[in-house]
Amino acid sequence: MSFKPRILIAEDESGIADTLQYVLKSDGFIPVWCATAEEAIAQFAQEPPALAILDIGLPDLNGFELFKRLQALNQSMGGPEVPMVFLTARSDEIDRVVGLELGADDYIAKPFSPRELVARVRTILRRSARSGSGTPQGAAGTNHVGGHQTAANGAPAGSQAPVSPFALDTERMQIRYYGRLLELSRYEYGLLRLLVQRPGRVFTRDEMLELVWDDSSDSFDRTVDAHIKTLRAKLKAIAPEVEPIRTLRGTGYALNEELPAKAS
């Protein structure tokens, strides 16, 4: 039976909310708009959605705090983790970094492209479905749920997905690949950490510059390309037959989600 995933939207600006509802509804989703964090919590408690889109600047509660409360509510209800995405202003780099550090699945910068928004939502839901089983949570017409939980090394926890060959130690700022410690520069570590924490998520060069470099205005797309090239060389030295970083021509880079658990 076909289903339509419910998408919870916590956004106080009616113009942005209207746009979100229109593009999601047009693409087969059921948007549920909440203008306040309190209303979002109530809707979530009534029926957890397939995915939640949270604005950071809500009138009654900071979006980061709402994220934490929804996570706690989700856990108390005993259901699988609901993927969550932050809405941020394009200039607020720190918000994006904090959001990803908290464990959000993605962020969408305002003003956003409706087509890109829908593409990102679908990508996250597909990733969530792969990490669990059955029909995604929040689907209209069904109560069977599928899980989504990402461990620190990027591998889904509590699922049958292959274990990631990457082991991320954020406290020591170290990354191991197939058990071997990588000798990485500051920016190589930042780039690889970004990719490992969100397997399959496509990062544009501009996003990588903003999230990894101190002053992205002094850097260029080719800077990212050069660091990715040295990263690939170091990874290939350990596992020559594996291609962990995918290039999406004209867009950016992503970590391959289907990597062998052991290097041959």
mmCIF file of C-alpha atoms in Angstrom:
data_model
loop_
_atom_site.group_PDB
_atom_site.id
_atom_site.type_symbol
_atom_site.label_atom_id
_atom_site.label_comp_id
_atom_site.label_asym_id
_atom_site.label_seq_id
_atom_site.Cartn_x
_atom_site.Cartn_y
_atom_site.Cartn_z
ATOM 1 C CA MET A 1 0.000 0.000 0.000
ATOM 2 C CA SER A 2 1.348 3.430 -0.878
ATOM 3 C CA PHE A 3 2.004 5.875 1.896
ATOM 4 C CA LYS A 4 2.813 9.541 2.348
ATOM 5 C CA PRO A 5 5.497 10.393 4.928
ATOM 6 C CA ARG A 6 4.551 13.069 7.464
ATOM 7 C CA ILE A 7 7.046 15.918 7.752
ATOM 8 C CA LEU A 8 6.933 18.047 10.893
ATOM 9 C CA ILE A 9 7.802 21.707 10.273
ATOM 10 C CA ALA A 10 8.668 23.999 13.200
ATOM 11 C CA GLU A 11 8.854 27.472 11.637
ATOM 12 C CA ASP A 12 7.369 30.735 12.911
ATOM 13 C CA GLU A 13 7.602 32.701 9.646
ATOM 14 C CA SER A 14 4.389 31.990 7.743
ATOM 15 C CA GLY A 15 5.903 32.825 4.338
ATOM 16 C CA ILE A 16 8.672 30.268 4.721
ATOM 17 C CA ALA A 17 6.247 27.746 6.226
ATOM 18 C CA ASP A 18 3.883 28.174 3.279
ATOM 19 C CA THR A 19 6.716 27.518 0.825
ATOM 20 C CA LEU A 20 7.836 24.431 2.749
ATOM 21 C CA GLN A 21 4.316 23.046 2.892
ATOM 22 C CA TYR A 22 3.723 23.671 -0.798
ATOM 23 C CA VAL A 23 6.900 22.003 -2.093
ATOM 24 C CA LEU A 24 6.580 19.032 0.276
ATOM 25 C CA LYS A 25 2.901 18.480 -0.455
ATOM 26 C CA SER A 26 3.542 18.767 -4.208
ATOM 27 C CA ASP A 27 6.140 16.010 -3.917
ATOM 28 C CA GLY A 28 3.907 13.531 -2.082
ATOM 29 C CA PHE A 29 4.590 14.354 1.573
ATOM 30 C CA ILE A 30 2.165 15.368 4.313
ATOM 31 C CA PRO A 31 3.524 18.558 5.913
ATOM 32 C CA VAL A 32 2.481 19.388 9.484
ATOM 33 C CA TRP A 33 3.207 23.017 10.307
ATOM 34 C CA CYS A 34 3.846 24.239 13.850
ATOM 35 C CA ALA A 35 4.541 27.925 14.506
ATOM 36 C CA THR A 36 5.999 27.298 17.989
ATOM 37 C CA ALA A 37 8.206 24.751 19.697
ATOM 38 C CA GLU A 38 5.422 23.932 22.158
ATOM 39 C CA GLU A 39 3.090 23.011 19.305
ATOM 40 C CA ALA A 40 5.849 20.967 17.632
ATOM 41 C CA ILE A 41 6.418 18.968 20.820
ATOM 42 C CA ALA A 42 2.682 18.289 21.108
ATOM 43 C CA GLN A 43 2.422 17.142 17.473
ATOM 44 C CA PHE A 44 5.499 14.961 17.864
ATOM 45 C CA ALA A 45 4.070 13.345 20.998
ATOM 46 C CA GLN A 46 0.763 12.689 19.246
ATOM 47 C CA GLU A 47 2.408 10.992 16.264
ATOM 48 C CA PRO A 48 6.159 10.996 15.541
ATOM 49 C CA PRO A 49 6.796 12.112 11.936
ATOM 50 C CA ALA A 50 9.034 10.523 9.316
ATOM 51 C CA LEU A 51 11.279 13.602 9.520
ATOM 52 C CA ALA A 52 11.325 16.966 11.312
ATOM 53 C CA ILE A 53 12.473 20.334 9.936
ATOM 54 C CA LEU A 54 13.341 22.738 12.762
ATOM 55 C CA ASP A 55 13.956 26.464 12.488
ATOM 56 C CA ILE A 56 16.667 27.605 14.885
ATOM 57 C CA GLY A 57 15.043 30.966 15.712
ATOM 58 C CA LEU A 58 11.664 29.965 17.134
ATOM 59 C CA PRO A 59 9.842 32.491 19.356
ATOM 60 C CA ASP A 60 9.352 30.332 22.460
ATOM 61 C CA LEU A 61 12.360 27.998 22.396
ATOM 62 C CA ASN A 62 15.739 27.820 20.699
ATOM 63 C CA GLY A 63 15.737 25.312 17.852
ATOM 64 C CA PHE A 64 18.705 23.481 19.362
ATOM 65 C CA GLU A 65 16.827 23.015 22.644
ATOM 66 C CA LEU A 66 13.752 21.844 20.724
ATOM 67 C CA PHE A 67 15.953 19.292 18.967
ATOM 68 C CA LYS A 68 17.142 17.929 22.336
ATOM 69 C CA ARG A 69 13.608 17.756 23.732
ATOM 70 C CA LEU A 70 12.282 15.965 20.670
ATOM 71 C CA GLN A 71 15.150 13.498 20.881
ATOM 72 C CA ALA A 72 14.366 12.841 24.558
ATOM 73 C CA LEU A 73 10.662 12.494 23.767
ATOM 74 C CA ASN A 74 11.465 10.121 20.927
ATOM 75 C CA GLN A 75 13.538 7.925 23.236
ATOM 76 C CA SER A 76 10.905 7.951 25.975
ATOM 77 C CA MET A 77 8.309 6.752 23.470
ATOM 78 C CA GLY A 78 10.543 3.817 22.592
ATOM 79 C CA GLY A 79 10.473 4.486 18.857
ATOM 80 C CA PRO A 80 13.313 4.650 16.340
ATOM 81 C CA GLU A 81 15.190 7.914 16.002
ATOM 82 C CA VAL A 82 13.414 10.484 13.834
ATOM 83 C CA PRO A 83 15.734 12.247 11.367
ATOM 84 C CA MET A 84 15.902 16.005 11.976
ATOM 85 C CA VAL A 85 17.042 18.891 9.808
ATOM 86 C CA PHE A 86 17.796 22.465 10.875
ATOM 87 C CA LEU A 87 16.762 25.575 8.979
ATOM 88 C CA THR A 88 19.524 28.188 9.235
ATOM 89 C CA ALA A 89 20.318 31.597 7.820
ATOM 90 C CA ARG A 90 22.928 31.306 5.059
ATOM 91 C CA SER A 91 25.367 33.537 6.974
ATOM 92 C CA ASP A 92 25.097 31.690 10.305
ATOM 93 C CA GLU A 93 27.991 29.249 9.921
ATOM 94 C CA ILE A 94 28.191 28.586 13.658
ATOM 95 C CA ASP A 95 24.550 27.428 13.685
ATOM 96 C CA ARG A 96 25.286 24.864 11.012
ATOM 97 C CA VAL A 97 28.330 23.553 12.855
ATOM 98 C CA VAL A 98 26.467 23.328 16.184
ATOM 99 C CA GLY A 99 23.515 21.622 14.495
ATOM 100 C CA LEU A 100 25.677 18.925 12.952
ATOM 101 C CA GLU A 101 27.600 18.481 16.215
ATOM 102 C CA LEU A 102 24.326 17.886 18.072
ATOM 103 C CA GLY A 103 23.533 15.054 15.690
ATOM 104 C CA ALA A 104 21.165 16.634 13.179
ATOM 105 C CA ASP A 105 20.979 14.782 9.875
ATOM 106 C CA ASP A 106 21.402 17.895 7.771
ATOM 107 C CA TYR A 107 20.792 21.626 7.586
ATOM 108 C CA ILE A 108 19.043 23.748 4.973
ATOM 109 C CA ALA A 109 20.159 27.328 4.482
ATOM 110 C CA LYS A 110 17.690 30.171 3.873
ATOM 111 C CA PRO A 111 16.835 31.183 1.250
ATOM 112 C CA PHE A 112 16.586 27.619 0.001
ATOM 113 C CA SER A 113 15.946 25.976 -3.331
ATOM 114 C CA PRO A 114 12.640 24.025 -3.169
ATOM 115 C CA ARG A 115 14.063 21.331 -5.448
ATOM 116 C CA GLU A 116 17.180 20.932 -3.305
ATOM 117 C CA LEU A 117 15.089 20.799 -0.124
ATOM 118 C CA VAL A 118 12.923 17.958 -1.420
ATOM 119 C CA ALA A 119 16.005 16.116 -2.717
ATOM 120 C CA ARG A 120 17.676 16.327 0.696
ATOM 121 C CA VAL A 121 14.544 15.177 2.516
ATOM 122 C CA ARG A 122 14.243 12.160 0.213
ATOM 123 C CA THR A 123 17.931 11.314 0.607
ATOM 124 C CA ILE A 124 17.674 11.373 4.409
ATOM 125 C CA LEU A 125 14.526 9.233 4.389
ATOM 126 C CA ARG A 126 16.154 6.682 2.061
ATOM 127 C CA ARG A 127 19.193 6.533 4.338
ATOM 128 C CA SER A 128 16.907 6.137 7.343
ATOM 129 C CA ALA A 129 14.991 3.295 5.675
ATOM 130 C CA ARG A 130 18.224 1.497 4.756
ATOM 131 C CA SER A 131 19.424 1.635 8.359
ATOM 132 C CA GLY A 132 16.211 0.017 9.622
ATOM 133 C CA SER A 133 13.526 -2.230 8.229
ATOM 134 C CA GLY A 134 9.956 -1.966 7.021
ATOM 135 C CA THR A 135 8.060 1.210 6.286
ATOM 136 C CA PRO A 136 9.423 4.543 7.589
ATOM 137 C CA GLN A 137 7.914 6.044 10.728
ATOM 138 C CA GLY A 138 5.395 8.793 10.139
ATOM 139 C CA ALA A 139 3.926 7.190 7.028
ATOM 140 C CA ALA A 140 0.209 7.727 6.587
ATOM 141 C CA GLY A 141 -1.722 4.445 6.450
ATOM 142 C CA THR A 142 0.748 2.311 8.408
ATOM 143 C CA ASN A 143 2.089 1.921 11.937
ATOM 144 C CA HIS A 144 5.119 -0.226 11.088
ATOM 145 C CA VAL A 145 8.305 1.729 11.715
ATOM 146 C CA GLY A 146 11.892 1.662 10.516
ATOM 147 C CA GLY A 147 14.831 2.955 12.510
ATOM 148 C CA HIS A 148 17.599 5.462 12.034
ATOM 149 C CA GLN A 149 20.502 5.980 14.338
ATOM 150 C CA THR A 150 24.006 7.025 13.361
ATOM 151 C CA ALA A 151 27.023 6.145 15.437
ATOM 152 C CA ALA A 152 30.067 8.394 15.846
ATOM 153 C CA ASN A 153 31.884 6.665 13.029
ATOM 154 C CA GLY A 154 29.005 7.163 10.625
ATOM 155 C CA ALA A 155 27.710 3.594 10.738
ATOM 156 C CA PRO A 156 24.033 3.076 11.623
ATOM 157 C CA ALA A 157 23.655 1.581 15.096
ATOM 158 C CA GLY A 158 21.317 -1.278 15.861
ATOM 159 C CA SER A 159 21.004 -2.325 12.231
ATOM 160 C CA GLN A 160 22.473 -4.893 9.863
ATOM 161 C CA ALA A 161 24.306 -2.241 7.830
ATOM 162 C CA PRO A 162 28.022 -2.894 7.238
ATOM 163 C CA VAL A 163 30.354 -1.478 9.879
ATOM 164 C CA SER A 164 32.195 1.605 8.656
ATOM 165 C CA PRO A 165 35.938 1.158 8.053
ATOM 166 C CA PHE A 166 36.385 4.608 9.616
ATOM 167 C CA ALA A 167 36.808 5.105 13.373
ATOM 168 C CA LEU A 168 36.452 8.734 14.414
ATOM 169 C CA ASP A 169 38.004 10.044 17.652
ATOM 170 C CA THR A 170 36.880 13.675 17.957
ATOM 171 C CA GLU A 171 38.596 14.260 21.306
ATOM 172 C CA ARG A 172 42.012 13.395 19.875
ATOM 173 C CA MET A 173 41.108 14.708 16.411
ATOM 174 C CA GLN A 174 42.126 11.395 14.904
ATOM 175 C CA ILE A 175 40.622 9.080 12.297
ATOM 176 C CA ARG A 176 41.503 5.438 11.729
ATOM 177 C CA TYR A 177 40.868 3.730 8.420
ATOM 178 C CA TYR A 178 40.693 -0.064 8.461
ATOM 179 C CA GLY A 179 42.392 0.076 11.852
ATOM 180 C CA ARG A 180 45.302 2.271 10.753
ATOM 181 C CA LEU A 181 45.760 5.798 12.056
ATOM 182 C CA LEU A 182 45.717 8.397 9.301
ATOM 183 C CA GLU A 183 48.306 11.166 9.335
ATOM 184 C CA LEU A 184 46.117 14.127 8.450
ATOM 185 C CA SER A 185 46.578 17.849 8.241
ATOM 186 C CA ARG A 186 44.110 20.074 10.061
ATOM 187 C CA TYR A 187 41.970 20.624 6.965
ATOM 188 C CA GLU A 188 42.218 17.027 5.780
ATOM 189 C CA TYR A 189 40.911 15.940 9.173
ATOM 190 C CA GLY A 190 38.089 18.492 9.016
ATOM 191 C CA LEU A 191 37.005 17.386 5.547
ATOM 192 C CA LEU A 192 37.144 13.662 6.284
ATOM 193 C CA ARG A 193 35.360 14.102 9.608
ATOM 194 C CA LEU A 194 32.560 15.942 7.827
ATOM 195 C CA LEU A 195 32.162 13.143 5.287
ATOM 196 C CA VAL A 196 32.452 10.297 7.817
ATOM 197 C CA GLN A 197 29.782 11.774 10.091
ATOM 198 C CA ARG A 198 27.263 11.937 7.226
ATOM 199 C CA PRO A 199 27.821 8.966 4.865
ATOM 200 C CA GLY A 200 26.067 9.503 1.546
ATOM 201 C CA ARG A 201 25.345 13.153 2.238
ATOM 202 C CA VAL A 202 26.611 15.313 -0.635
ATOM 203 C CA PHE A 203 28.565 18.358 0.513
ATOM 204 C CA THR A 204 29.135 21.125 -1.994
ATOM 205 C CA ARG A 205 32.543 22.760 -2.160
ATOM 206 C CA ASP A 206 31.096 25.960 -0.716
ATOM 207 C CA GLU A 207 29.674 24.052 2.259
ATOM 208 C CA MET A 208 33.026 22.382 2.878
ATOM 209 C CA LEU A 209 34.791 25.728 2.779
ATOM 210 C CA GLU A 210 32.348 27.247 5.250
ATOM 211 C CA LEU A 211 32.356 24.305 7.669
ATOM 212 C CA VAL A 212 36.064 23.430 7.665
ATOM 213 C CA TRP A 213 38.037 26.583 6.876
ATOM 214 C CA ASP A 214 38.358 29.465 9.352
ATOM 215 C CA ASP A 215 37.859 32.113 6.691
ATOM 216 C CA SER A 216 36.218 30.628 3.632
ATOM 217 C CA SER A 217 36.333 33.992 1.835
ATOM 218 C CA ASP A 218 40.101 33.599 1.492
ATOM 219 C CA SER A 219 39.816 30.116 -0.006
ATOM 220 C CA PHE A 220 38.563 28.755 -3.307
ATOM 221 C CA ASP A 221 36.873 25.647 -4.693
ATOM 222 C CA ARG A 222 40.246 24.383 -5.891
ATOM 223 C CA THR A 223 41.456 24.407 -2.281
ATOM 224 C CA VAL A 224 38.855 21.764 -1.437
ATOM 225 C CA ASP A 225 39.740 19.745 -4.543
ATOM 226 C CA ALA A 226 43.436 19.786 -3.630
ATOM 227 C CA HIS A 227 42.796 18.541 -0.099
ATOM 228 C CA ILE A 228 40.410 15.835 -1.314
ATOM 229 C CA LYS A 229 43.128 14.685 -3.712
ATOM 230 C CA THR A 230 45.685 14.298 -0.899
ATOM 231 C CA LEU A 231 43.058 12.585 1.267
ATOM 232 C CA ARG A 232 42.339 10.051 -1.459
ATOM 233 C CA ALA A 233 46.042 9.328 -1.832
ATOM 234 C CA LYS A 234 46.374 8.602 1.892
ATOM 235 C CA LEU A 235 43.290 6.382 1.895
ATOM 236 C CA LYS A 236 44.425 4.533 -1.232
ATOM 237 C CA ALA A 237 47.799 3.824 0.394
ATOM 238 C CA ILE A 238 45.917 1.754 2.990
ATOM 239 C CA ALA A 239 43.255 0.181 0.766
ATOM 240 C CA PRO A 240 44.189 0.607 -2.922
ATOM 241 C CA GLU A 241 41.083 -1.193 -4.207
ATOM 242 C CA VAL A 242 38.559 0.915 -2.253
ATOM 243 C CA GLU A 243 37.129 4.269 -3.398
ATOM 244 C CA PRO A 244 35.608 5.788 -0.235
ATOM 245 C CA ILE A 245 35.055 9.347 -1.525
ATOM 246 C CA ARG A 246 32.647 9.901 -4.405
ATOM 247 C CA THR A 247 32.835 12.944 -6.675
ATOM 248 C CA LEU A 248 29.609 14.422 -7.993
ATOM 249 C CA ARG A 249 30.775 16.409 -10.967
ATOM 250 C CA GLY A 250 29.862 20.061 -10.707
ATOM 251 C CA THR A 251 28.449 19.602 -7.186
ATOM 252 C CA GLY A 252 30.799 18.265 -4.547
ATOM 253 C CA TYR A 253 31.784 15.166 -2.616
ATOM 254 C CA ALA A 254 30.202 12.389 -0.539
ATOM 255 C CA LEU A 255 31.395 9.379 1.420
ATOM 256 C CA ASN A 256 30.490 6.084 -0.205
ATOM 257 C CA GLU A 257 27.867 4.360 1.964
ATOM 258 C CA GLU A 258 28.741 0.853 0.796
ATOM 259 C CA LEU A 259 32.324 0.181 1.796
ATOM 260 C CA PRO A 260 33.753 -3.279 2.552
ATOM 261 C CA ALA A 261 34.176 -3.986 6.257
ATOM 262 C CA LYS A 262 37.689 -5.318 5.609
ATOM 263 C CA ALA A 263 40.342 -4.268 3.144
ATOM 264 C CA SER A 264 41.535 -7.109 0.932
#
